[in-house]
Coordinates of C-alpha atoms and ligand atoms in Angstrom, one line a residue:
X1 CA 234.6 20.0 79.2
X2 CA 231.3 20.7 77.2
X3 CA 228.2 20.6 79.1
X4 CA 225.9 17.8 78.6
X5 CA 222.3 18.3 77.8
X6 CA 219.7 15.3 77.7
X7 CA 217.4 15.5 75.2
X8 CA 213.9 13.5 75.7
X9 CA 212.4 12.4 71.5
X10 CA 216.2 13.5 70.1
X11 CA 215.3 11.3 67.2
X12 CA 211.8 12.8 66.2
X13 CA 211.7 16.0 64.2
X14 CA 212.3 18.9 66.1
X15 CA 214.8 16.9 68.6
X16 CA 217.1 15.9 65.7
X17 CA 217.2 18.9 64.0
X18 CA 217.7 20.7 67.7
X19 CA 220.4 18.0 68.2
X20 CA 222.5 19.3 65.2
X21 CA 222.6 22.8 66.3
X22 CA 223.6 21.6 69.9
X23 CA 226.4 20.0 68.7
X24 CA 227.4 22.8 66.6
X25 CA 227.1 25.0 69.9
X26 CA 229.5 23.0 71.3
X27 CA 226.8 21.1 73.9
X28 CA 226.9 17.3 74.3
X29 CA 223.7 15.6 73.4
X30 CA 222.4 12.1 74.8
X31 CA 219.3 11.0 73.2
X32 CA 216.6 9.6 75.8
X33 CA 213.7 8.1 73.0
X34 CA 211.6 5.5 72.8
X35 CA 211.7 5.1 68.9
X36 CA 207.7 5.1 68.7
X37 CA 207.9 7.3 65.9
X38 CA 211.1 7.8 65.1
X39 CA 214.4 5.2 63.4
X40 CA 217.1 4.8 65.2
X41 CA 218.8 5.3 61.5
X42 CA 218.5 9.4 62.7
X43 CA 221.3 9.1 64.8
X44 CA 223.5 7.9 61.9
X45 CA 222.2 11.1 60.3
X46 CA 222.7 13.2 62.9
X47 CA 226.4 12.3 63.2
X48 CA 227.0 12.2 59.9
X49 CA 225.8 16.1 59.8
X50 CA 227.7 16.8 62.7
X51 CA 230.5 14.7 62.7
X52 CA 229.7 13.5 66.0
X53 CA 227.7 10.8 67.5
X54 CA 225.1 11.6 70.3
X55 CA 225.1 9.4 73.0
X56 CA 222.0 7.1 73.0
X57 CA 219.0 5.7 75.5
X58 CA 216.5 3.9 74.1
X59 CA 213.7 4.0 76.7
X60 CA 211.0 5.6 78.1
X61 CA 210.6 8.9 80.0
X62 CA 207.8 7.1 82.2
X63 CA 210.2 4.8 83.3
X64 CA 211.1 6.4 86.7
X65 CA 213.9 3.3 87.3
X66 CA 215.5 4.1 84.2
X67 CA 215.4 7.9 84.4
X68 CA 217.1 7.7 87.9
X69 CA 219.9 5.6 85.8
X70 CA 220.7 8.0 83.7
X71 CA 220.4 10.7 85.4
X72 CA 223.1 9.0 87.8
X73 CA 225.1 7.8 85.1
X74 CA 225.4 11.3 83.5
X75 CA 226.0 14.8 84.9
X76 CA 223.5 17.1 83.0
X77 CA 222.9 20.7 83.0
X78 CA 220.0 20.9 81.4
X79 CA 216.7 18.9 79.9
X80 CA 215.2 19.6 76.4
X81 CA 211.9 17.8 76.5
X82 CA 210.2 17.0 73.1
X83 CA 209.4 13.5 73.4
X84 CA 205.5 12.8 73.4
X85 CA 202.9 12.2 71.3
X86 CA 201.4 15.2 69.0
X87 CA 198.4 14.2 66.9
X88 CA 195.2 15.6 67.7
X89 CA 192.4 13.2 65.9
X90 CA 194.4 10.4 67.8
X91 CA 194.5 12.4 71.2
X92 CA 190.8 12.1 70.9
X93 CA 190.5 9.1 70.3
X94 CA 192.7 7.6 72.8
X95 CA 193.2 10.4 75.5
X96 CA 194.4 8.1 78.6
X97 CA 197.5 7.7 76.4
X98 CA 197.9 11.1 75.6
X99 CA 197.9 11.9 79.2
X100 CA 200.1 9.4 80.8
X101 CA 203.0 10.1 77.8
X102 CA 202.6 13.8 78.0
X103 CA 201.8 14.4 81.5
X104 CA 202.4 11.3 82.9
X105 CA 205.9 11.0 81.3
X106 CA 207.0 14.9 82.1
X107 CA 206.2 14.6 85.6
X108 CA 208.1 11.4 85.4
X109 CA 211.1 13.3 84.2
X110 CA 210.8 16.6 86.3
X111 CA 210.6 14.0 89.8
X112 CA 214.0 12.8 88.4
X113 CA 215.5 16.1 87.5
X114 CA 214.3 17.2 91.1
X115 CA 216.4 14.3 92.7
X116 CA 219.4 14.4 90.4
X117 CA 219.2 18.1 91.3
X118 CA 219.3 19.1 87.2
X119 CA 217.0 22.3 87.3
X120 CA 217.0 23.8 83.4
X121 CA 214.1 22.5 81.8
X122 CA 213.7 23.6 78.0
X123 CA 209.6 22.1 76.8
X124 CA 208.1 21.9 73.7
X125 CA 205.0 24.0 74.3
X126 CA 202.4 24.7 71.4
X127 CA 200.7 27.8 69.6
X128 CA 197.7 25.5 70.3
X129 CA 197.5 26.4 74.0
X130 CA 195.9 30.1 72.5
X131 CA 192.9 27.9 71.1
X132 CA 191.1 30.2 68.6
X133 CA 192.7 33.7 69.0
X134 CA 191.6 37.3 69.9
X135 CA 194.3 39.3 68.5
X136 CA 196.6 38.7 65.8
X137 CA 199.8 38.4 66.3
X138 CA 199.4 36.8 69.0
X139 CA 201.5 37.7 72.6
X140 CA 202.6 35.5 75.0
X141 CA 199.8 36.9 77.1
X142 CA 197.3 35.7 75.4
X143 CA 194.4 33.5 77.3
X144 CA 195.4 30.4 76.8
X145 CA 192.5 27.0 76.1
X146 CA 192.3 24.1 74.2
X147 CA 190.0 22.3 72.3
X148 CA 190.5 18.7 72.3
X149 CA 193.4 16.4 74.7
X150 CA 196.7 16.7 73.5
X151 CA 196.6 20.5 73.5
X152 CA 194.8 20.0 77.1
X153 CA 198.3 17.9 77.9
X154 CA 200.6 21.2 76.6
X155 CA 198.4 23.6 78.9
X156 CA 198.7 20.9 82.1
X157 CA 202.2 21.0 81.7
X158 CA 202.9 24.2 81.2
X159 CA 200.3 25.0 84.7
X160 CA 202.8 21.6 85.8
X161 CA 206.0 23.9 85.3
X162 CA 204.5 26.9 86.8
X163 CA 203.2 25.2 90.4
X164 CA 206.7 24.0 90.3
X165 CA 208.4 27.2 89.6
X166 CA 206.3 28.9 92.2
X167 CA 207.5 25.9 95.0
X168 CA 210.9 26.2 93.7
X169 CA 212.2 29.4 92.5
X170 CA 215.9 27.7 91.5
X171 CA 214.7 26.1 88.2
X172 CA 215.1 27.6 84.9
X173 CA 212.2 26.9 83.0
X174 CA 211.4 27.9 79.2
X175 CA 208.3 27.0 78.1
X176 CA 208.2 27.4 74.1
X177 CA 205.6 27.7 72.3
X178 CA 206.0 26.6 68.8
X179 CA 204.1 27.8 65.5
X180 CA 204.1 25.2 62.4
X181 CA 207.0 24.0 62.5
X182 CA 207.9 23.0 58.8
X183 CA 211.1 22.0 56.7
X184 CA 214.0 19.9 57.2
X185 CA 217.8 20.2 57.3
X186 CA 219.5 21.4 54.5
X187 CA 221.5 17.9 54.0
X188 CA 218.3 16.7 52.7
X189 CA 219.5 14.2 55.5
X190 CA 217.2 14.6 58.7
X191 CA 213.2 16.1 58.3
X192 CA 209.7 14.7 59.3
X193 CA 208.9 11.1 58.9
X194 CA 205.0 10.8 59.8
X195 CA 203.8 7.2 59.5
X196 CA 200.7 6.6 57.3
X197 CA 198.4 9.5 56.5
X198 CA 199.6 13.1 57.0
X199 CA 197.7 14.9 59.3
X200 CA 200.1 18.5 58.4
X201 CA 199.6 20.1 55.4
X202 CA 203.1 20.4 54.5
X203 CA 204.1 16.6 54.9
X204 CA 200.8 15.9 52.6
X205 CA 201.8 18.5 50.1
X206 CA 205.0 16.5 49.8
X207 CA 203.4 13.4 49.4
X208 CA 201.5 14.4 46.4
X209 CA 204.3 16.5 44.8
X210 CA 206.7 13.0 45.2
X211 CA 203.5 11.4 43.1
X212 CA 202.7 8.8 46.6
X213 CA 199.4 10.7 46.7
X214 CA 196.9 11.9 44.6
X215 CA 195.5 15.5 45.9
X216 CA 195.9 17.8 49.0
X217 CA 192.3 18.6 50.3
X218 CA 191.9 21.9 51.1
X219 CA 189.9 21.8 54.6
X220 CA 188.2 25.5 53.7
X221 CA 188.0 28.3 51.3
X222 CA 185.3 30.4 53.3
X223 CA 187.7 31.3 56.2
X224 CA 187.7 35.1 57.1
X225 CA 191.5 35.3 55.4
X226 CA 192.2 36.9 51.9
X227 CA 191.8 34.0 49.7
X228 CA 189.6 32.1 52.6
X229 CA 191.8 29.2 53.1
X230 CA 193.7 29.2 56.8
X231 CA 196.7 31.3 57.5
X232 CA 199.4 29.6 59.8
X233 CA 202.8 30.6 61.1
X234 CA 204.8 28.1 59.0
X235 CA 208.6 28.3 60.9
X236 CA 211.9 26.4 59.1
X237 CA 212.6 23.9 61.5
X238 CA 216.3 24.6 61.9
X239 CA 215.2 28.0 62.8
X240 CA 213.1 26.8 65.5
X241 CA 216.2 24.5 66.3
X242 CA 217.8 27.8 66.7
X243 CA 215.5 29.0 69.0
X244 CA 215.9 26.0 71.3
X245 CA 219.7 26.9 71.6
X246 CA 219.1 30.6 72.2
X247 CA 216.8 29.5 74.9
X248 CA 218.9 27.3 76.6
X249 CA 222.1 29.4 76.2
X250 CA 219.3 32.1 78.2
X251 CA 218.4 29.9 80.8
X252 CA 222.2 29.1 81.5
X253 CA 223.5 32.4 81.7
X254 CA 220.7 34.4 83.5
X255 CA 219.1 34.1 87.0
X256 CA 216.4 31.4 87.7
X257 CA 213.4 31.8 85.5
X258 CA 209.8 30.8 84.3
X259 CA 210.3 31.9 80.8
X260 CA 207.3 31.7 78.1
X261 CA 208.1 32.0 74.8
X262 CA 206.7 32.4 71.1
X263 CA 208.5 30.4 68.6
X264 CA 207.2 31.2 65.0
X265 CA 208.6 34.0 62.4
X266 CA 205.4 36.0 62.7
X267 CA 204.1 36.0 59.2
X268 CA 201.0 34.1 58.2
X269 CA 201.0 32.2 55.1
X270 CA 197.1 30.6 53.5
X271 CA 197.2 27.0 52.7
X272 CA 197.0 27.8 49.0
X273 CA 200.3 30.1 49.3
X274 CA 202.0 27.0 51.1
X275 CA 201.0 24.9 47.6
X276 CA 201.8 27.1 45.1
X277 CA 205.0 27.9 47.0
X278 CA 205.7 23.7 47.4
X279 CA 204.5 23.5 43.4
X280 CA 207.9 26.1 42.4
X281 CA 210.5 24.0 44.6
X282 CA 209.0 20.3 43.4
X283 CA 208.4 22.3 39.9
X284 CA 205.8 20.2 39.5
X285 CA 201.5 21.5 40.4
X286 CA 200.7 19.8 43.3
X287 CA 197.0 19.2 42.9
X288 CA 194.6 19.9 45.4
X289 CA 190.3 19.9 45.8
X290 CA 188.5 22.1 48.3
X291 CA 186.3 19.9 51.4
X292 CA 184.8 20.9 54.1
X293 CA 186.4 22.8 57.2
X294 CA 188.3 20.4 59.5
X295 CA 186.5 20.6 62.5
X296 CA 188.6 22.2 65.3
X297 CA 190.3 24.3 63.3
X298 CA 190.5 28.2 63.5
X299 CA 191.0 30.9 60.2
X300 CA 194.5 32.3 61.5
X301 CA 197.4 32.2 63.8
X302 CA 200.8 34.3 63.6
X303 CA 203.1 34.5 66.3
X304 CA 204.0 38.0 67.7
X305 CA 208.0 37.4 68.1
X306 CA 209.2 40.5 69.4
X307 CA 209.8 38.7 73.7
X308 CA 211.8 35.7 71.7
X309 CA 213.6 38.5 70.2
X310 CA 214.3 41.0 72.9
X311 CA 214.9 38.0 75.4
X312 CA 216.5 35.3 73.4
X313 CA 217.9 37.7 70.7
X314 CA 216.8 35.0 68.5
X315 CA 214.1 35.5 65.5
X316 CA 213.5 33.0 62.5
X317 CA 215.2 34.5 59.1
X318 CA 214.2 31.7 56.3
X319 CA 211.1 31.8 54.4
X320 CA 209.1 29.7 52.8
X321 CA 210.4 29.3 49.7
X322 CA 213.5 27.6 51.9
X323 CA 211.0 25.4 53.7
X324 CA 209.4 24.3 50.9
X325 CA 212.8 23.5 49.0
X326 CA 214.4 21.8 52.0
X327 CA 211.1 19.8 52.7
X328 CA 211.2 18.9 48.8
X329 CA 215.5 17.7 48.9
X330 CA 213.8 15.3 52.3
X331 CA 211.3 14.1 50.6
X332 CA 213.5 13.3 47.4
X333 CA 215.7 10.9 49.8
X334 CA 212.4 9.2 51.4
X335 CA 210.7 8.3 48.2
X336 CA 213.9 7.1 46.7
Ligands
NAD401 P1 208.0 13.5 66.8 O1 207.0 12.5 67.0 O2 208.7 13.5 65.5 O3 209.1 13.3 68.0 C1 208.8 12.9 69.3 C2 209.8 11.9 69.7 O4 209.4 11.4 71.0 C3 209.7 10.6 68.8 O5 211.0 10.3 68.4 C4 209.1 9.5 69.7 O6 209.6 8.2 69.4 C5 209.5 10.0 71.1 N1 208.6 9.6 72.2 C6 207.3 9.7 72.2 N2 206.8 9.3 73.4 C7 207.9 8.9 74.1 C8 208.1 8.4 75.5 N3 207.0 8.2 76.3 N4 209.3 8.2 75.9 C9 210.4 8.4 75.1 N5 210.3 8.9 73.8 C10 209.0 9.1 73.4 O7 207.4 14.9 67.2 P2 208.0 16.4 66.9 O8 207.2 17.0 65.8 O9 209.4 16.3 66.8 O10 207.5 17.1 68.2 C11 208.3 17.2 69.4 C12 207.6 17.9 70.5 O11 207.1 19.2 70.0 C13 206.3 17.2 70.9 O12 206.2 17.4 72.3 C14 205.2 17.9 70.2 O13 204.0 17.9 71.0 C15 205.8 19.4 70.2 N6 205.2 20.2 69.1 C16 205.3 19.8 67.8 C17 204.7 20.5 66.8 C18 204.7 20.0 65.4 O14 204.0 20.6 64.6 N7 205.6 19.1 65.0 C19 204.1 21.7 67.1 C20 204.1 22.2 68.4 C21 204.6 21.4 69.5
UDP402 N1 195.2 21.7 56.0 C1 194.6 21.4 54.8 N2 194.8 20.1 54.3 C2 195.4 19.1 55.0 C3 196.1 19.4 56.2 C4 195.9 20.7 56.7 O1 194.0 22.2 54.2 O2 195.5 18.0 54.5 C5 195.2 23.1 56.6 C6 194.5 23.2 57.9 O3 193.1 23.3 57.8 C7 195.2 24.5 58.5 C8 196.6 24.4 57.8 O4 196.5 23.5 56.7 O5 194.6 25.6 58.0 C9 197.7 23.8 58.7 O6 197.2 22.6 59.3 P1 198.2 21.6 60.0 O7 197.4 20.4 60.4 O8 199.5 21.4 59.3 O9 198.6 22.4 61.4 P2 197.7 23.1 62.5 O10 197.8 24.5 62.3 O11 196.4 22.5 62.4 O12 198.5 22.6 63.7

């Protein structure tokens, strides 16, 4: 019998892609997701990559009632948690929300882990938690802070998981902590589907390319980087679906554990690298104008990987001209 994993937002980005390489693993998968933003049309996807269908749940993970269903209706052995909400300029605008779907909803789940007795917990932490850092790469051990609610919601939960861990030395607990995730599956068949406006570069730089927007804005050119636009940790997304597998096959093979871990390939690329890179896989310029600095945002951010690989033997192998050309095959099918 294959074990079964739940996994919370299966049909967003990083679930689906993680989903695929599950199933490839050999793992079961039942979705748990709300379909805010996500189609349930990803599950067709998904099983046509894989050949198999996922089991799914559409509901919330703030609905304890429901939760204590499934969790009776299914034997798990572990939780991947990505469902939630992730954009920052909302997250200020509306931070209740942020906090009862990202706090709220995890505590939700962890009460009915706790009583269903299902103690590996695999979350979707963020590079954001490091706020603007002191050292580049940046380690695990970093001082962590945020800036604005939704990365206050990662750094709760992850404090969430540690209180826990410290009552309750039995779970095995990874807390990843992802770079920019970018990309999509080869197949051209599963990647990122943000409604309206872009907020990430790449998704806008795709836009443009496919012709459904004009120009990229540049937000900065007077950073302290070598061409003084921002560096970022760009990470292929099924490399960072990877790295969820080589997580959880840690957690299930080793002792009880509060695990932290860098996900990102650590290599920073500038926002004008990421266009002129995007510009040779659409083979097309994608046009761009420099504006002002986004407020909020810091020059540079690259993951130090060497815990993900001495722990997880696990490190992220494509670059970005593979990001850019699987993000380009998506974006063909989308705007098609
Ligand atoms: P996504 O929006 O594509 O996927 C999240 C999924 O969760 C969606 O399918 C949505 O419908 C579902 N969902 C949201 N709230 C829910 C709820 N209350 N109950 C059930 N389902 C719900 O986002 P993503 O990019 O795949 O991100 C997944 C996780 O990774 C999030 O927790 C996000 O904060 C974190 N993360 C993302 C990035 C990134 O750049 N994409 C970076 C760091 C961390
Ligand atoms: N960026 C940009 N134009 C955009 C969106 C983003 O110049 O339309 C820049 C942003 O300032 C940062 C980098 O691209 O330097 C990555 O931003 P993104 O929002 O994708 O991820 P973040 O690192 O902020 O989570």
């Amino acid at each position: 019998m294959s074990q079964k994993i739940l996994v919370t937002g299966g049909t967003g980005f990083i679930g689906s892609h993680t989903c695929v390489e599950l199933q490839a693993a050999g793992y079961q998968v039942v979705i748990l997701d709300s379909l805010y933003n996500s189609q349930k049309s990803v599950l067709d996807a998904i099983a046509s990559i894989s050949g198999q269908r996922s089991e799914f749940i559409q509901g919330d993970i703030r609905d304890a009632a429901l939760l204590q269903q499934v969790f009776k209706q299914y034997q798990f052995q572990a939780v991947m948690h990505f469902a939630g909400l992730k954009a920052v300029g909302e997250s200020v605008a509306q931070p209740l929300n942020y906090y009862d779907n990202n706090v709220a909803g995890t505590v939700t789940l962890l009460q009915a882990m706790q009583v269903a007795d299902v103690r590996t917990f695999i979350f979707s932490s963020s590079a954001t938690v490091y706020g603007d850092p002191q050292t580049l790469p940046i380690p695990e051990d970093h001082p962590c802070s945020a800036t604005n609610p939704y990365g206050h919601t990662k750094l709760v939960v992850e404090e969430i998981l540690a209180n826990l861990y410290a009552s309750e030395t039995n779970w095995r607990i990874a807390r990843l902590r992802y770079f920019n995730p970018v990309g999509a599956h080869p197949s051209g068949l599963i990647g990122e589907a943000p409604q309206g406006t872009p907020n990430n570069l790449m998704p806008y730089v795709a836009q443009v390319a496919s012709g459904q927007r004009q120009q990229v804005s540049v937000f900065g050119n007077d950073y302290d980087t070598p061409d003084g636009t921002g560096v970022r940790d760009y990470i292929h997304v099924m490399d960072l679906a990877q790295g969820h597998v080589a997580a959880l096959r840690y957690c299930l093979a080793n002792e009880p554990e509060l695990l932290t871990v860098n996900l990102g390939t650590g290599r920073g690329y500038s926002v004008l690298e990421m266009i002129e890179a995007f510009s040779r896989s659409s083979g097309k310029p994608v046009a761009y104008q420099i504006a002002p600095r986004r407020p909020g945002d810091i020059a540079s951010c690259w993951a130090d990987t060497r815990l993900a690989e001495t722990k997880l033997n696990w490190r992220a192998d494509k670059d970005i001209q593979e990001m850019c050309d699987d993000a380009w095959r998506w974006e063909g099918r989308q705007s098609n």
